[in-house]
Coordinates of C-alpha atoms in Angstrom, one line a residue:
Chain A
X27 CA 16.1 128.9 158.3
X28 CA 19.4 130.4 157.4
X29 CA 21.4 132.4 160.0
X30 CA 24.1 134.9 159.3
X31 CA 26.5 135.6 162.1
X32 CA 28.7 138.7 162.0
X33 CA 31.6 139.5 164.2
X34 CA 32.9 141.6 165.9
X35 CA 29.9 143.5 167.2
X36 CA 32.0 146.6 167.9
X37 CA 35.4 147.7 166.7
X38 CA 37.2 150.8 167.9
X39 CA 40.3 151.8 166.0
X40 CA 42.8 154.6 165.8
X41 CA 42.7 156.4 162.5
X42 CA 45.1 154.8 160.1
X43 CA 44.6 151.3 161.6
X44 CA 43.1 148.5 159.6
X45 CA 39.6 147.0 160.2
X46 CA 38.0 143.7 159.4
X47 CA 34.5 142.4 159.9
X48 CA 33.5 138.8 159.2
X49 CA 30.2 137.1 158.3
X50 CA 29.4 133.4 158.5
X51 CA 26.4 131.6 157.3
X52 CA 24.9 128.4 158.5
X53 CA 24.0 127.5 154.9
X54 CA 25.6 127.9 151.5
X55 CA 24.7 131.3 150.0
X56 CA 23.9 132.2 146.5
X57 CA 25.4 135.7 147.0
X58 CA 26.2 138.1 149.7
X59 CA 25.7 141.9 149.9
X60 CA 27.4 144.5 152.1
X61 CA 25.8 147.7 153.3
X62 CA 27.1 150.6 155.4
X63 CA 24.9 152.6 157.7
X64 CA 26.2 155.9 159.0
X65 CA 25.1 157.0 162.5
X66 CA 21.5 158.4 162.1
X67 CA 21.5 157.3 158.4
X68 CA 20.1 154.5 156.3
X69 CA 21.8 151.5 154.8
X70 CA 23.8 152.2 151.7
X71 CA 24.7 149.3 149.3
X72 CA 28.5 148.8 149.0
X73 CA 28.9 145.6 146.9
X74 CA 27.6 142.2 146.0
X75 CA 29.7 139.0 145.8
X76 CA 28.4 136.1 143.8
X77 CA 31.2 133.7 142.9
X78 CA 33.1 131.3 145.1
X79 CA 36.4 132.8 146.2
X80 CA 35.5 136.2 144.7
X81 CA 37.6 139.2 145.8
X82 CA 36.6 142.7 145.0
X83 CA 38.2 146.0 145.9
X84 CA 36.8 149.5 146.2
X85 CA 39.7 151.9 147.0
X86 CA 40.6 151.0 150.6
X87 CA 37.9 148.4 151.0
X88 CA 38.5 144.7 150.1
X89 CA 35.6 142.2 150.1
X90 CA 36.0 138.5 150.0
X91 CA 33.6 135.6 149.5
X92 CA 34.7 132.2 150.8
X93 CA 35.3 129.2 148.6
X94 CA 32.4 127.4 150.2
X95 CA 30.2 130.5 149.8
X96 CA 29.4 130.4 153.5
X97 CA 31.6 133.2 154.7
X98 CA 32.7 136.7 153.7
X99 CA 34.8 139.5 155.0
X100 CA 35.2 143.2 154.6
X101 CA 38.6 144.7 155.2
X102 CA 39.3 148.4 155.4
X103 CA 43.0 149.5 155.1
X104 CA 44.1 152.6 156.9
X105 CA 40.8 153.7 158.3
X106 CA 39.6 157.3 158.1
X107 CA 37.0 159.1 160.2
X108 CA 34.7 158.9 157.3
X109 CA 34.6 155.1 157.7
X110 CA 32.6 155.5 160.9
X111 CA 29.3 153.5 160.8
X112 CA 27.8 150.1 161.0
X113 CA 28.7 147.6 158.4
X114 CA 26.1 144.9 157.6
X115 CA 26.5 141.8 155.5
X116 CA 23.3 140.3 154.0
X117 CA 23.4 136.7 153.0
X118 CA 21.0 135.5 150.3
X119 CA 19.7 132.0 149.7
X120 CA 16.5 130.6 148.2
X121 CA 14.8 134.0 147.9
X122 CA 15.7 134.7 151.5
X123 CA 17.9 137.6 152.5
X124 CA 19.2 137.8 156.1
X125 CA 21.2 140.7 157.5
X126 CA 24.0 140.0 159.9
X127 CA 23.9 141.8 163.3
X128 CA 26.4 144.4 162.0
X129 CA 29.8 145.6 163.1
X130 CA 29.8 149.1 164.5
X131 CA 33.1 150.9 163.7
X132 CA 34.3 153.9 165.5
X133 CA 37.5 155.7 164.5
X134 CA 39.5 157.9 166.8
X135 CA 41.3 160.7 165.0
Chain B
X22 CA 17.6 159.8 140.2
X23 CA 18.7 157.1 142.6
X24 CA 16.7 158.4 145.5
X25 CA 14.0 156.8 147.6
X26 CA 12.0 159.3 149.6
X27 CA 9.9 158.6 152.7
X28 CA 7.4 160.7 154.6
X29 CA 7.1 161.7 157.3
X30 CA 10.6 161.7 158.8
X31 CA 9.2 161.5 162.3
X32 CA 5.9 160.3 163.6
X33 CA 4.5 160.1 167.1
X34 CA 1.2 158.3 167.5
X35 CA -1.0 156.9 170.2
X36 CA -2.1 153.3 170.4
X37 CA -5.5 154.1 169.1
X38 CA -4.4 156.3 166.2
X39 CA -4.4 155.4 162.5
X40 CA -1.5 156.7 160.4
X41 CA 0.3 155.9 157.2
X42 CA 3.9 155.9 156.1
X43 CA 4.7 156.8 152.5
X44 CA 7.5 155.8 150.2
X45 CA 8.3 156.8 146.6
X46 CA 10.9 156.0 144.1
X47 CA 11.4 156.9 140.4
X48 CA 14.1 154.5 139.4
X49 CA 11.7 152.2 137.6
X50 CA 12.2 149.5 140.2
X51 CA 9.5 146.9 140.4
X52 CA 10.4 145.5 143.8
X53 CA 9.8 147.5 146.9
X54 CA 10.3 146.6 150.6
X55 CA 9.4 147.6 154.1
X56 CA 11.9 147.0 156.9
X57 CA 11.7 147.6 160.6
X58 CA 14.9 148.6 162.4
X59 CA 15.3 148.8 166.2
X60 CA 18.2 150.7 167.6
X61 CA 21.6 149.0 167.2
X62 CA 19.9 146.1 165.3
X63 CA 19.9 145.1 161.7
X64 CA 17.0 145.9 159.4
X65 CA 14.2 143.2 159.7
X66 CA 12.3 142.5 156.5
X67 CA 8.5 143.0 156.9
X68 CA 7.0 143.0 153.4
X69 CA 8.1 142.6 149.7
X70 CA 6.1 143.8 146.7
X71 CA 7.0 142.6 143.3
X72 CA 5.3 144.2 140.3
X73 CA 2.8 145.8 142.7
X74 CA 1.8 142.5 144.2
X75 CA 2.6 141.4 147.8
X76 CA 5.1 138.6 147.4
X77 CA 6.5 138.2 150.9
X78 CA 4.9 138.9 154.3
X79 CA 7.3 138.0 157.1
X80 CA 4.4 137.1 159.5
X81 CA 3.9 140.7 160.3
X82 CA 1.0 141.5 162.7
X83 CA -2.2 142.7 161.0
X84 CA -1.9 146.1 162.7
X85 CA 0.6 146.8 159.9
X86 CA -1.1 146.9 156.4
X87 CA 1.0 147.5 153.3
X88 CA -0.3 148.9 150.1
X89 CA 1.3 149.4 146.7
X90 CA -0.9 151.8 144.7
X91 CA 1.4 151.9 141.7
X92 CA 5.0 151.0 140.7
X93 CA 6.4 154.1 142.3
X94 CA 4.6 154.2 145.6
X95 CA 4.5 152.1 148.7
X96 CA 2.4 152.8 151.8
X97 CA 2.4 151.3 155.2
X98 CA -0.9 151.8 157.1
X99 CA -0.6 151.6 160.9
X100 CA -3.5 151.0 163.3
X101 CA -3.6 150.1 167.0
X102 CA 0.2 149.9 167.4
X103 CA 2.0 149.0 170.5
X104 CA 4.8 150.8 172.2
X105 CA 7.2 148.0 171.1
X106 CA 6.4 148.9 167.5
X107 CA 8.5 152.1 168.0
X108 CA 11.4 151.9 165.5
X109 CA 12.9 153.2 162.3
X110 CA 10.8 152.1 159.4
X111 CA 12.8 151.8 156.2
X112 CA 11.6 151.5 152.7
X113 CA 13.8 150.1 149.9
X114 CA 13.5 149.4 146.3
X115 CA 15.4 147.3 143.7
X116 CA 15.2 145.9 140.2
X117 CA 13.1 142.8 140.0
X118 CA 14.8 139.8 138.5
X119 CA 12.6 137.1 139.9
X120 CA 15.2 136.0 142.3
X121 CA 13.6 137.5 145.4
X122 CA 15.2 139.8 147.9
X123 CA 19.0 140.1 147.5
X124 CA 19.1 139.3 143.8
X125 CA 19.8 143.0 143.1
X126 CA 21.2 145.8 145.3
X127 CA 18.6 147.6 147.3
X128 CA 18.3 151.4 147.6
X129 CA 17.0 152.5 151.0
X130 CA 15.1 155.6 151.9
X131 CA 16.0 157.7 154.9
X132 CA 13.3 156.1 157.0
X133 CA 10.5 157.2 159.3
X134 CA 11.3 157.2 163.0
X135 CA 8.1 156.1 164.6
X136 CA 7.3 156.5 168.3
X137 CA 4.2 154.9 169.7
X138 CA 3.0 156.3 173.0

């Protein structure tokens, strides 16, 4: 079955620094979704990428989908304390959706 | 209303108890999901309901029994659980486009934190 690897597992940054998390799939994906889960909270949908090479921006967040549709990244510019949480990618293929292990982001003020 | 509600928020049960988790959404979504999430782990899909019919069972033990009484409600009946079943149980819903999980964005509820003693 498909596997979705996500790195790094943890990232601790100083407020104002940038942050990136990466997802890689063992198989070609039809689409990929990104979710954020605050500490003690539940996953909240951020975005879905469908097209090869797609890039989408949401304010300080930039999402990319690789040309081969096997990898994706989330980049946050100038992190803020409100960015704290775990970011999960979820790769979708053949009616199967698999979450990556998540990247836990902590931000030091 | 983009909210998924779950009750109870917390549940402590013994291994011989029978309990139920409840989930409700009023977004008109016709796909509903149960996930299990252990601490510091990603959500693991358990069941998917599509148009009130069970469409996916991820080989979940029979001590977990899902039920979808109508398009807005989803239940998870628990019986004879084990301590390793202690986890956060998340319900989610989405539009149903025939493409299976991940075709549309999922809206998650706040979860029920279950402890089995």
